[in-house]
Amino acid sequence: MISDKMTDLVNNSSVIRAMFEEGKRLAGIYGAENVYDFSLGNPNVPAPKAVEDAVREVLEEEKSTVLHGYMSNSGFEDVRAAIAASLNRRFETAFDWSNIIMTVGAAGGINVLFKAVVNAGDEIITFAPYFGEYRAYAANVDAKLVVVSPDTSSFQPKLEEFERLITPRTKAVIVNTPNNPTGVVYSEETIAKMAEILERKQKEYGTVIILFSDEPYRELAYDKTEVPYLTKYYANTVVGYSYSKSLSLPGERIGYLVIPDELDDSETIKTACNVATRILGFVNAPSLMQKVIGRCVDVDISDNTEAYNRNRETLYSGLKELGFECVPPKGAFYLFVKTPIDDREFCERAKKYNILVVPGSTFGCGGFVRIAYCVSHDTIVNSLPKFKELAAELGLI
Ligand code: PLP
């Protein structure tokens, strides 16, 4: 009964979500404190208090018919202006409210942009390992996802291969830094080189190639690592942001797109994104959360980043001591750990110790597993003896 296209998508449906369900099942049997569920990027650190205060204030202070009513499909103008001003302060950009389109999280933003600009048969390039949902987002617009193979020694993008894979059908390139699943941050030098390649290829083919910066983890960077703001390096950049991770609000479904004036055909693309937001069925991003965000654009999230950083350090050094190998992560809240055996088999073996991790093949990079450390610090500490048993079983120690 279901469509052919959905049949494929259902069959390839998220392994991560399946793991999450498995975690709930195991918690029911062994107790939640005895299950080490590192499967989902669902922040364990609560939203900052300022966010909860803002929810109350918005309900008390905003006129109810405005707050709960329809607005422009791109969102409330005052909220978009507050976001633009915050970006300008932080990244020396020059956006105004019209450059911002409120979205239903990062996922909503990517789908809106693709709906607006991608034709069937177009190619969208990304770099392995990559967020597996990109496959479904490309399929939604009948585009082909073209994947640059991973450099497993650094997880920095392979730029020569990237250049070779750009064709006249390349419509967009997705980069995600800080990266899910590796935690790697692309340096300014890498971004500048990538921009140079894109400029060259646009000229060669007479096309426009959009660089899409998928950046839900922008603020989650450690060791004072700089995360370059991509619109400053390449004119045809679109940014997709989400508050799911930085403010621990994944269930609230709120984020935005930045469509800069410098983007080729910017005005038409803004209009198309506005219409795409409506016709994809979102109509607009959740109004209460838009207003909350309008008051929280510059909220201090250092408590959250400190908690993740502590988890990162404990888990990274703990696993290294046990003989596991991993490129040091500089951002997001994931470790991407090399597996001495097939990654899916590794996940099955880990389950015996009530450890739930996700196979790298889900991210287009077998031989690794992703460990999401956005869990309580106790979970990290208590999991290490279990990882030790696993390491022993695998002959690492
Ligand atoms: N992009 C990346 C790289 C992600 O890791 C995620 C979520 O984990 C998303 C997009 C989707 O985020 P959102 O919950 O804001 O839709």
mmCIF file of C-alpha atoms and ligand atoms in Angstrom:
data_model
loop_
_atom_site.group_PDB
_atom_site.id
_atom_site.type_symbol
_atom_site.label_atom_id
_atom_site.label_comp_id
_atom_site.label_asym_id
_atom_site.label_seq_id
_atom_site.Cartn_x
_atom_site.Cartn_y
_atom_site.Cartn_z
ATOM 1 C CA MET A 1 0.000 0.000 0.000
ATOM 2 C CA ILE A 2 2.749 2.516 0.834
ATOM 3 C CA SER A 3 4.570 4.283 -2.010
ATOM 4 C CA ASP A 4 7.654 2.775 -3.658
ATOM 5 C CA LYS A 5 9.745 5.687 -2.447
ATOM 6 C CA MET A 6 8.559 5.312 1.154
ATOM 7 C CA THR A 7 9.190 1.564 0.979
ATOM 8 C CA ASP A 8 12.864 2.304 0.419
ATOM 9 C CA LEU A 9 12.965 4.969 3.104
ATOM 10 C CA VAL A 10 11.207 2.731 5.640
ATOM 11 C CA ASN A 11 13.551 -0.157 4.866
ATOM 12 C CA ASN A 12 16.556 2.096 5.437
ATOM 13 C CA SER A 13 14.905 3.761 8.412
ATOM 14 C CA SER A 14 17.061 5.136 11.157
ATOM 15 C CA VAL A 15 19.306 2.664 12.942
ATOM 16 C CA ILE A 16 19.817 5.412 15.548
ATOM 17 C CA ARG A 17 16.137 5.506 16.401
ATOM 18 C CA ALA A 18 16.058 1.691 16.588
ATOM 19 C CA MET A 19 18.927 1.836 19.093
ATOM 20 C CA PHE A 20 17.066 4.425 21.123
ATOM 21 C CA GLU A 21 14.057 2.090 21.325
ATOM 22 C CA GLU A 22 16.389 -0.761 22.322
ATOM 23 C CA GLY A 23 17.752 1.460 25.105
ATOM 24 C CA LYS A 24 14.261 1.976 26.489
ATOM 25 C CA ARG A 25 13.628 -1.784 26.350
ATOM 26 C CA LEU A 26 16.872 -2.591 28.184
ATOM 27 C CA ALA A 27 16.187 0.119 30.791
ATOM 28 C CA GLY A 28 12.838 -1.582 31.475
ATOM 29 C CA ILE A 29 14.650 -4.874 32.192
ATOM 30 C CA TYR A 30 17.880 -3.761 33.945
ATOM 31 C CA GLY A 31 16.965 -0.298 35.288
ATOM 32 C CA ALA A 32 17.943 2.920 33.514
ATOM 33 C CA GLU A 33 21.071 3.385 35.671
ATOM 34 C CA ASN A 34 22.473 0.066 34.388
ATOM 35 C CA VAL A 35 22.070 0.891 30.713
ATOM 36 C CA TYR A 36 24.696 3.046 28.967
ATOM 37 C CA ASP A 37 22.717 4.521 26.148
ATOM 38 C CA PHE A 38 24.985 6.560 23.880
ATOM 39 C CA SER A 39 22.751 6.204 20.844
ATOM 40 C CA LEU A 40 20.905 9.480 20.380
ATOM 41 C CA GLY A 41 22.035 13.115 20.251
ATOM 42 C CA ASN A 42 19.358 14.039 22.777
ATOM 43 C CA PRO A 43 20.917 16.532 25.234
ATOM 44 C CA ASN A 44 20.837 15.379 28.843
ATOM 45 C CA VAL A 45 21.780 18.869 30.099
ATOM 46 C CA PRO A 46 18.571 20.845 30.714
ATOM 47 C CA ALA A 47 17.699 23.971 28.742
ATOM 48 C CA PRO A 48 19.197 27.087 30.390
ATOM 49 C CA LYS A 49 16.920 28.645 33.036
ATOM 50 C CA ALA A 50 16.681 31.781 30.876
ATOM 51 C CA VAL A 51 14.768 29.723 28.304
ATOM 52 C CA GLU A 52 12.178 28.565 30.834
ATOM 53 C CA ASP A 53 11.861 32.111 32.185
ATOM 54 C CA ALA A 54 11.335 33.353 28.637
ATOM 55 C CA VAL A 55 8.522 30.818 28.090
ATOM 56 C CA ARG A 56 6.685 32.234 31.116
ATOM 57 C CA GLU A 57 7.355 35.856 30.148
ATOM 58 C CA VAL A 58 6.198 35.320 26.570
ATOM 59 C CA LEU A 59 2.942 33.768 27.790
ATOM 60 C CA GLU A 60 2.367 36.647 30.209
ATOM 61 C CA GLU A 61 3.485 39.530 28.024
ATOM 62 C CA GLU A 62 2.667 38.756 24.393
ATOM 63 C CA LYS A 63 -0.822 39.367 23.050
ATOM 64 C CA SER A 64 -2.436 35.925 22.828
ATOM 65 C CA THR A 65 -3.936 36.352 19.353
ATOM 66 C CA VAL A 66 -0.525 37.371 18.002
ATOM 67 C CA LEU A 67 1.357 34.695 19.919
ATOM 68 C CA HIS A 68 -0.880 31.844 18.846
ATOM 69 C CA GLY A 69 -1.827 33.204 15.426
ATOM 70 C CA TYR A 70 -0.480 32.695 11.940
ATOM 71 C CA MET A 71 2.286 35.034 10.895
ATOM 72 C CA SER A 72 4.443 35.384 7.774
ATOM 73 C CA ASN A 73 5.464 31.839 6.765
ATOM 74 C CA SER A 74 9.070 32.916 7.355
ATOM 75 C CA GLY A 75 8.361 33.854 10.965
ATOM 76 C CA PHE A 76 7.895 36.874 13.248
ATOM 77 C CA GLU A 77 9.886 39.878 12.013
ATOM 78 C CA ASP A 78 10.959 40.994 15.502
ATOM 79 C CA VAL A 79 12.416 37.543 16.225
ATOM 80 C CA ARG A 80 14.205 37.418 12.875
ATOM 81 C CA ALA A 81 15.618 40.898 13.551
ATOM 82 C CA ALA A 82 16.897 39.779 16.986
ATOM 83 C CA ILE A 83 18.642 36.765 15.424
ATOM 84 C CA ALA A 84 20.189 38.865 12.629
ATOM 85 C CA ALA A 85 21.490 41.414 15.165
ATOM 86 C CA SER A 86 22.997 38.653 17.306
ATOM 87 C CA LEU A 87 24.771 37.099 14.283
ATOM 88 C CA ASN A 88 26.088 40.514 13.260
ATOM 89 C CA ARG A 89 27.485 41.112 16.751
ATOM 90 C CA ARG A 90 29.150 37.721 16.938
ATOM 91 C CA PHE A 91 30.416 37.214 13.377
ATOM 92 C CA GLU A 92 30.726 40.721 11.939
ATOM 93 C CA THR A 93 28.087 40.001 9.304
ATOM 94 C CA ALA A 94 25.497 42.468 8.012
ATOM 95 C CA PHE A 95 22.183 40.581 8.016
ATOM 96 C CA ASP A 96 18.764 42.032 8.675
ATOM 97 C CA TRP A 97 15.449 40.372 9.510
ATOM 98 C CA SER A 98 14.730 39.576 5.857
ATOM 99 C CA ASN A 99 17.797 37.302 5.664
ATOM 100 C CA ILE A 100 16.423 35.006 8.378
ATOM 101 C CA ILE A 101 13.719 32.367 7.848
ATOM 102 C CA MET A 102 12.448 30.599 10.954
ATOM 103 C CA THR A 103 12.378 26.816 10.545
ATOM 104 C CA VAL A 104 11.215 23.639 12.212
ATOM 105 C CA GLY A 105 14.691 22.743 13.471
ATOM 106 C CA ALA A 106 17.703 22.065 11.265
ATOM 107 C CA ALA A 107 15.847 19.232 9.538
ATOM 108 C CA GLY A 108 13.015 21.579 8.569
ATOM 109 C CA GLY A 109 15.506 24.169 7.293
ATOM 110 C CA ILE A 110 17.396 21.735 5.057
ATOM 111 C CA ASN A 111 14.181 20.404 3.565
ATOM 112 C CA VAL A 112 12.849 23.929 2.950
ATOM 113 C CA LEU A 113 16.027 25.001 1.170
ATOM 114 C CA PHE A 114 16.176 21.824 -0.924
ATOM 115 C CA LYS A 115 12.505 22.180 -1.865
ATOM 116 C CA ALA A 116 13.240 25.755 -2.925
ATOM 117 C CA VAL A 117 16.330 25.162 -5.091
ATOM 118 C CA VAL A 118 16.828 21.496 -6.051
ATOM 119 C CA ASN A 119 15.509 19.917 -9.253
ATOM 120 C CA ALA A 120 15.004 16.171 -9.699
ATOM 121 C CA GLY A 121 18.289 14.618 -10.822
ATOM 122 C CA ASP A 122 20.429 17.359 -9.268
ATOM 123 C CA GLU A 123 23.417 16.293 -7.219
ATOM 124 C CA ILE A 124 24.071 17.204 -3.580
ATOM 125 C CA ILE A 125 27.582 16.557 -2.309
ATOM 126 C CA THR A 126 28.489 15.748 1.272
ATOM 127 C CA PHE A 127 31.490 14.383 3.137
ATOM 128 C CA ALA A 128 31.603 10.993 4.860
ATOM 129 C CA PRO A 129 30.970 10.382 7.632
ATOM 130 C CA TYR A 130 27.736 12.388 7.464
ATOM 131 C CA PHE A 131 24.376 12.679 9.245
ATOM 132 C CA GLY A 132 22.463 9.756 7.691
ATOM 133 C CA GLU A 133 19.223 11.709 7.311
ATOM 134 C CA TYR A 134 20.826 13.610 4.411
ATOM 135 C CA ARG A 135 20.047 10.541 2.298
ATOM 136 C CA ALA A 136 16.340 10.942 3.021
ATOM 137 C CA TYR A 137 16.413 14.725 2.526
ATOM 138 C CA ALA A 138 18.036 14.278 -0.903
ATOM 139 C CA ALA A 139 15.486 11.568 -1.753
ATOM 140 C CA ASN A 140 12.652 13.949 -0.808
ATOM 141 C CA VAL A 141 13.598 16.160 -3.760
ATOM 142 C CA ASP A 142 14.647 13.269 -6.044
ATOM 143 C CA ALA A 143 18.261 14.411 -5.925
ATOM 144 C CA LYS A 144 21.332 12.220 -5.869
ATOM 145 C CA LEU A 145 23.490 12.350 -2.720
ATOM 146 C CA VAL A 146 27.144 12.226 -3.809
ATOM 147 C CA VAL A 147 29.537 11.308 -1.008
ATOM 148 C CA VAL A 148 33.203 12.275 -0.695
ATOM 149 C CA SER A 149 35.023 9.363 0.943
ATOM 150 C CA PRO A 150 36.371 9.842 4.478
ATOM 151 C CA ASP A 151 39.933 10.600 5.486
ATOM 152 C CA THR A 152 39.850 8.330 8.522
ATOM 153 C CA SER A 153 43.147 9.642 9.875
ATOM 154 C CA SER A 154 41.848 13.191 10.480
ATOM 155 C CA PHE A 155 38.210 13.282 9.319
ATOM 156 C CA GLN A 156 38.980 16.532 7.545
ATOM 157 C CA PRO A 157 37.373 16.781 4.056
ATOM 158 C CA LYS A 158 39.300 15.297 1.118
ATOM 159 C CA LEU A 159 39.380 18.379 -1.072
ATOM 160 C CA GLU A 160 40.907 16.860 -4.207
ATOM 161 C CA GLU A 161 38.266 14.173 -4.370
ATOM 162 C CA PHE A 162 35.639 16.831 -3.626
ATOM 163 C CA GLU A 163 36.759 18.868 -6.628
ATOM 164 C CA ARG A 164 36.622 15.795 -8.880
ATOM 165 C CA LEU A 165 33.070 15.002 -7.803
ATOM 166 C CA ILE A 166 31.646 18.436 -8.684
ATOM 167 C CA THR A 167 29.705 18.274 -11.972
ATOM 168 C CA PRO A 168 27.395 20.607 -13.900
ATOM 169 C CA ARG A 169 24.521 18.952 -11.954
ATOM 170 C CA THR A 170 25.941 19.819 -8.531
ATOM 171 C CA LYS A 171 23.349 22.066 -6.885
ATOM 172 C CA ALA A 172 24.517 22.063 -3.293
ATOM 173 C CA VAL A 173 27.267 20.939 -0.954
ATOM 174 C CA ILE A 174 26.467 20.188 2.685
ATOM 175 C CA VAL A 175 29.091 20.723 5.331
ATOM 176 C CA ASN A 176 28.501 20.049 9.001
ATOM 177 C CA THR A 177 31.056 21.476 11.385
ATOM 178 C CA PRO A 178 31.382 20.843 14.311
ATOM 179 C CA ASN A 179 30.610 17.451 12.876
ATOM 180 C CA ASN A 180 28.165 14.711 13.717
ATOM 181 C CA PRO A 181 29.468 11.987 14.112
ATOM 182 C CA THR A 182 33.217 12.794 14.404
ATOM 183 C CA GLY A 183 33.262 15.956 16.551
ATOM 184 C CA VAL A 184 35.809 17.394 14.107
ATOM 185 C CA VAL A 185 35.784 21.142 13.339
ATOM 186 C CA TYR A 186 36.903 22.336 9.882
ATOM 187 C CA SER A 187 39.666 24.916 10.035
ATOM 188 C CA GLU A 188 39.528 28.338 8.408
ATOM 189 C CA GLU A 189 42.138 27.159 5.914
ATOM 190 C CA THR A 190 39.968 24.196 4.888
ATOM 191 C CA ILE A 191 36.900 26.395 4.462
ATOM 192 C CA ALA A 192 38.851 28.938 2.407
ATOM 193 C CA LYS A 193 40.185 26.165 0.130
ATOM 194 C CA MET A 194 36.710 24.700 -0.255
ATOM 195 C CA ALA A 195 35.380 28.150 -1.212
ATOM 196 C CA GLU A 196 38.144 28.532 -3.804
ATOM 197 C CA ILE A 197 37.262 25.182 -5.384
ATOM 198 C CA LEU A 198 33.582 26.094 -5.516
ATOM 199 C CA GLU A 199 34.299 29.489 -7.118
ATOM 200 C CA ARG A 200 36.474 27.790 -9.730
ATOM 201 C CA LYS A 201 33.894 25.132 -10.545
ATOM 202 C CA GLN A 202 31.052 27.652 -10.749
ATOM 203 C CA LYS A 203 33.062 29.577 -13.329
ATOM 204 C CA GLU A 204 34.037 26.456 -15.258
ATOM 205 C CA TYR A 205 30.434 25.214 -15.547
ATOM 206 C CA GLY A 206 28.588 28.540 -15.485
ATOM 207 C CA THR A 207 26.453 27.247 -12.591
ATOM 208 C CA VAL A 208 25.569 28.291 -9.060
ATOM 209 C CA ILE A 209 26.556 25.863 -6.314
ATOM 210 C CA ILE A 210 25.113 26.493 -2.861
ATOM 211 C CA LEU A 211 27.318 25.735 0.128
ATOM 212 C CA PHE A 212 24.918 24.674 2.867
ATOM 213 C CA SER A 213 26.337 24.971 6.367
ATOM 214 C CA ASP A 214 24.363 22.616 8.600
ATOM 215 C CA GLU A 215 25.421 23.866 11.994
ATOM 216 C CA PRO A 216 23.312 22.752 14.951
ATOM 217 C CA TYR A 217 26.549 22.310 16.952
ATOM 218 C CA ARG A 218 28.096 25.745 16.209
ATOM 219 C CA GLU A 219 28.409 26.782 19.862
ATOM 220 C CA LEU A 220 29.557 23.368 21.087
ATOM 221 C CA ALA A 221 33.291 23.783 20.462
ATOM 222 C CA TYR A 222 36.017 23.063 23.010
ATOM 223 C CA ASP A 223 39.667 23.959 23.645
ATOM 224 C CA LYS A 224 38.942 27.491 22.311
ATOM 225 C CA THR A 225 38.492 26.058 18.802
ATOM 226 C CA GLU A 226 37.231 28.643 16.306
ATOM 227 C CA VAL A 227 34.309 27.651 14.081
ATOM 228 C CA PRO A 228 34.508 29.848 10.944
ATOM 229 C CA TYR A 229 31.269 31.538 9.803
ATOM 230 C CA LEU A 230 30.913 30.344 6.232
ATOM 231 C CA THR A 231 29.077 33.279 4.626
ATOM 232 C CA LYS A 232 32.290 35.263 5.037
ATOM 233 C CA TYR A 233 34.247 32.925 2.753
ATOM 234 C CA TYR A 234 31.823 32.146 -0.072
ATOM 235 C CA ALA A 235 28.931 34.278 -1.353
ATOM 236 C CA ASN A 236 26.623 31.405 -2.302
ATOM 237 C CA THR A 237 26.377 30.118 1.265
ATOM 238 C CA VAL A 238 23.170 29.296 3.124
ATOM 239 C CA VAL A 239 23.340 28.598 6.851
ATOM 240 C CA GLY A 240 20.953 26.209 8.616
ATOM 241 C CA TYR A 241 20.919 26.578 12.388
ATOM 242 C CA SER A 242 18.978 24.823 15.128
ATOM 243 C CA TYR A 243 18.446 25.389 18.852
ATOM 244 C CA SER A 244 18.022 21.629 19.385
ATOM 245 C CA LYS A 245 21.523 21.129 20.757
ATOM 246 C CA SER A 246 22.801 24.535 21.960
ATOM 247 C CA LEU A 247 19.687 25.220 24.055
ATOM 248 C CA SER A 248 18.703 21.554 24.599
ATOM 249 C CA LEU A 249 15.367 22.009 22.794
ATOM 250 C CA PRO A 250 15.218 19.192 20.211
ATOM 251 C CA GLY A 251 11.561 18.435 20.861
ATOM 252 C CA GLU A 252 10.529 22.055 20.376
ATOM 253 C CA ARG A 253 11.561 22.034 16.714
ATOM 254 C CA ILE A 254 13.010 25.485 16.268
ATOM 255 C CA GLY A 255 15.835 26.862 14.122
ATOM 256 C CA TYR A 256 16.414 29.200 11.198
ATOM 257 C CA LEU A 257 17.957 29.576 7.746
ATOM 258 C CA VAL A 258 20.228 32.466 6.821
ATOM 259 C CA ILE A 259 19.773 33.511 3.180
ATOM 260 C CA PRO A 260 22.379 36.253 2.630
ATOM 261 C CA ASP A 261 21.838 39.085 0.120
ATOM 262 C CA GLU A 262 25.100 38.052 -1.551
ATOM 263 C CA LEU A 263 23.607 34.671 -2.521
ATOM 264 C CA ASP A 264 22.847 34.515 -6.237
ATOM 265 C CA ASP A 265 19.130 35.196 -6.802
ATOM 266 C CA SER A 266 18.730 35.814 -3.075
ATOM 267 C CA GLU A 267 15.308 37.519 -3.197
ATOM 268 C CA THR A 268 13.745 34.748 -5.286
ATOM 269 C CA ILE A 269 15.236 32.082 -3.017
ATOM 270 C CA LYS A 270 13.869 33.844 0.084
ATOM 271 C CA THR A 271 10.404 33.904 -1.512
ATOM 272 C CA ALA A 272 10.725 30.254 -2.545
ATOM 273 C CA CYS A 273 11.767 29.266 1.018
ATOM 274 C CA ASN A 274 8.796 31.186 2.411
ATOM 275 C CA VAL A 275 6.452 29.255 0.095
ATOM 276 C CA ALA A 276 8.293 25.959 0.731
ATOM 277 C CA THR A 277 7.801 26.402 4.488
ATOM 278 C CA ARG A 278 4.064 26.633 3.840
ATOM 279 C CA ILE A 279 3.618 23.902 1.257
ATOM 280 C CA LEU A 280 5.777 21.341 3.061
ATOM 281 C CA GLY A 281 3.043 21.570 5.686
ATOM 282 C CA PHE A 282 4.996 23.337 8.422
ATOM 283 C CA VAL A 283 3.215 26.636 7.482
ATOM 284 C CA ASN A 284 5.526 28.372 9.958
ATOM 285 C CA ALA A 285 7.937 27.427 12.751
ATOM 286 C CA PRO A 286 6.241 26.994 16.173
ATOM 287 C CA SER A 287 5.159 30.496 17.218
ATOM 288 C CA LEU A 288 5.651 30.239 21.001
ATOM 289 C CA MET A 289 9.190 28.970 20.512
ATOM 290 C CA GLN A 290 9.952 31.697 17.979
ATOM 291 C CA LYS A 291 9.041 34.317 20.582
ATOM 292 C CA VAL A 292 11.086 32.503 23.250
ATOM 293 C CA ILE A 293 14.109 32.442 20.952
ATOM 294 C CA GLY A 294 13.655 36.159 20.260
ATOM 295 C CA ARG A 295 14.426 36.716 23.947
ATOM 296 C CA CYS A 296 17.228 34.135 24.187
ATOM 297 C CA VAL A 297 19.502 34.835 21.208
ATOM 298 C CA ASP A 298 22.469 35.679 23.412
ATOM 299 C CA VAL A 299 21.810 33.341 26.330
ATOM 300 C CA ASP A 300 24.913 32.091 28.118
ATOM 301 C CA ILE A 301 25.257 28.333 27.530
ATOM 302 C CA SER A 302 28.613 27.877 29.247
ATOM 303 C CA ASP A 303 27.074 25.519 31.865
ATOM 304 C CA ASN A 304 26.018 23.220 29.040
ATOM 305 C CA THR A 305 29.316 23.352 27.175
ATOM 306 C CA GLU A 306 31.235 22.769 30.403
ATOM 307 C CA ALA A 307 29.151 19.680 31.138
ATOM 308 C CA TYR A 308 29.758 18.277 27.649
ATOM 309 C CA ASN A 309 33.430 19.129 27.821
ATOM 310 C CA ARG A 310 33.772 17.242 31.111
ATOM 311 C CA ASN A 311 32.066 14.229 29.533
ATOM 312 C CA ARG A 312 34.268 14.507 26.470
ATOM 313 C CA GLU A 313 37.473 14.530 28.495
ATOM 314 C CA THR A 314 36.472 11.655 30.784
ATOM 315 C CA LEU A 315 35.232 9.442 27.979
ATOM 316 C CA TYR A 316 38.017 10.212 25.518
ATOM 317 C CA SER A 317 40.816 9.567 28.022
ATOM 318 C CA GLY A 318 39.003 6.558 29.530
ATOM 319 C CA LEU A 319 38.578 4.887 26.150
ATOM 320 C CA LYS A 320 42.121 5.717 25.030
ATOM 321 C CA GLU A 321 43.449 4.002 28.155
ATOM 322 C CA LEU A 322 41.469 0.920 27.204
ATOM 323 C CA GLY A 323 43.151 0.787 23.798
ATOM 324 C CA PHE A 324 40.350 2.309 21.716
ATOM 325 C CA GLU A 325 41.393 4.699 18.923
ATOM 326 C CA CYS A 326 39.650 7.954 18.149
ATOM 327 C CA VAL A 327 40.486 11.288 16.464
ATOM 328 C CA PRO A 328 40.368 13.898 19.282
ATOM 329 C CA PRO A 329 36.962 15.610 19.008
ATOM 330 C CA LYS A 330 36.889 19.421 19.158
ATOM 331 C CA GLY A 331 33.150 20.005 19.018
ATOM 332 C CA ALA A 332 29.566 18.656 19.096
ATOM 333 C CA PHE A 333 29.016 15.834 21.615
ATOM 334 C CA TYR A 334 30.150 12.730 19.795
ATOM 335 C CA LEU A 335 33.186 10.443 19.743
ATOM 336 C CA PHE A 336 33.776 8.404 16.595
ATOM 337 C CA VAL A 337 35.709 5.375 17.733
ATOM 338 C CA LYS A 338 37.543 2.878 15.526
ATOM 339 C CA THR A 339 36.297 -0.684 15.872
ATOM 340 C CA PRO A 340 38.726 -3.603 15.742
ATOM 341 C CA ILE A 341 35.894 -5.698 14.243
ATOM 342 C CA ASP A 342 32.969 -4.935 11.894
ATOM 343 C CA ASP A 343 31.091 -1.948 13.327
ATOM 344 C CA ARG A 344 27.654 -3.606 13.365
ATOM 345 C CA GLU A 345 29.129 -6.656 15.080
ATOM 346 C CA PHE A 346 30.801 -4.284 17.580
ATOM 347 C CA CYS A 347 27.409 -2.742 18.411
ATOM 348 C CA GLU A 348 25.942 -6.207 19.003
ATOM 349 C CA ARG A 349 28.837 -7.169 21.287
ATOM 350 C CA ALA A 350 28.548 -3.846 23.173
ATOM 351 C CA LYS A 351 24.863 -4.544 23.807
ATOM 352 C CA LYS A 352 25.848 -7.549 25.926
ATOM 353 C CA TYR A 353 27.336 -4.993 28.354
ATOM 354 C CA ASN A 354 24.258 -2.784 28.079
ATOM 355 C CA ILE A 355 26.267 -0.281 26.030
ATOM 356 C CA LEU A 356 24.386 1.201 23.111
ATOM 357 C CA VAL A 357 26.353 2.882 20.331
ATOM 358 C CA VAL A 358 25.609 3.459 16.650
ATOM 359 C CA PRO A 359 27.486 1.790 13.763
ATOM 360 C CA GLY A 360 29.590 4.119 11.598
ATOM 361 C CA SER A 361 28.101 2.554 8.459
ATOM 362 C CA THR A 362 24.919 4.509 9.293
ATOM 363 C CA PHE A 363 27.039 7.614 8.653
ATOM 364 C CA GLY A 364 28.643 6.218 5.484
ATOM 365 C CA CYS A 365 31.833 5.151 7.302
ATOM 366 C CA GLY A 366 32.107 1.539 8.426
ATOM 367 C CA GLY A 367 34.775 0.419 10.892
ATOM 368 C CA PHE A 368 33.786 3.040 13.486
ATOM 369 C CA VAL A 369 31.008 3.591 16.017
ATOM 370 C CA ARG A 370 29.477 6.837 17.219
ATOM 371 C CA ILE A 371 29.230 7.427 20.941
ATOM 372 C CA ALA A 372 26.932 10.340 21.874
ATOM 373 C CA TYR A 373 28.234 11.709 25.179
ATOM 374 C CA CYS A 374 25.362 14.150 25.797
ATOM 375 C CA VAL A 375 24.440 11.901 28.751
ATOM 376 C CA SER A 376 24.883 12.315 32.513
ATOM 377 C CA HIS A 377 28.452 12.310 33.800
ATOM 378 C CA ASP A 378 27.551 9.298 35.966
ATOM 379 C CA THR A 379 26.611 7.349 32.855
ATOM 380 C CA ILE A 380 30.070 8.069 31.433
ATOM 381 C CA VAL A 381 31.909 7.116 34.629
ATOM 382 C CA ASN A 382 29.827 3.984 35.246
ATOM 383 C CA SER A 383 30.138 2.832 31.644
ATOM 384 C CA LEU A 384 33.951 2.703 31.712
ATOM 385 C CA PRO A 385 34.203 -0.640 33.599
ATOM 386 C CA LYS A 386 31.773 -2.067 31.040
ATOM 387 C CA PHE A 387 33.875 -0.695 28.177
ATOM 388 C CA LYS A 388 36.837 -2.340 29.911
ATOM 389 C CA GLU A 389 35.111 -5.732 29.780
ATOM 390 C CA LEU A 390 34.327 -5.127 26.106
ATOM 391 C CA ALA A 391 37.945 -4.106 25.398
ATOM 392 C CA ALA A 392 39.125 -7.294 27.082
ATOM 393 C CA GLU A 393 36.729 -9.414 25.024
ATOM 394 C CA LEU A 394 38.083 -7.749 21.872
ATOM 395 C CA GLY A 395 41.708 -8.321 22.930
ATOM 396 C CA LEU A 396 42.547 -4.599 23.206
ATOM 397 C CA ILE A 397 43.860 -4.985 26.754
HETATM 398 N N1 PLP B 1 21.946 18.018 11.145
HETATM 399 C C1 PLP B 1 22.780 17.359 11.951
HETATM 400 C C2 PLP B 1 24.216 17.258 11.585
HETATM 401 C C3 PLP B 1 22.305 16.768 13.128
HETATM 402 O O1 PLP B 1 23.152 16.099 13.917
HETATM 403 C C4 PLP B 1 20.926 16.875 13.437
HETATM 404 C C5 PLP B 1 20.381 16.217 14.623
HETATM 405 O O2 PLP B 1 20.966 15.431 15.292
HETATM 406 C C6 PLP B 1 20.109 17.590 12.560
HETATM 407 C C7 PLP B 1 20.644 18.144 11.416
HETATM 408 C C8 PLP B 1 18.652 17.742 12.832
HETATM 409 O O3 PLP B 1 18.478 18.667 13.874
HETATM 410 P P1 PLP B 1 17.067 19.213 14.328
HETATM 411 O O4 PLP B 1 16.655 18.440 15.534
HETATM 412 O O5 PLP B 1 17.289 20.637 14.658
HETATM 413 O O6 PLP B 1 16.147 19.053 13.184
#
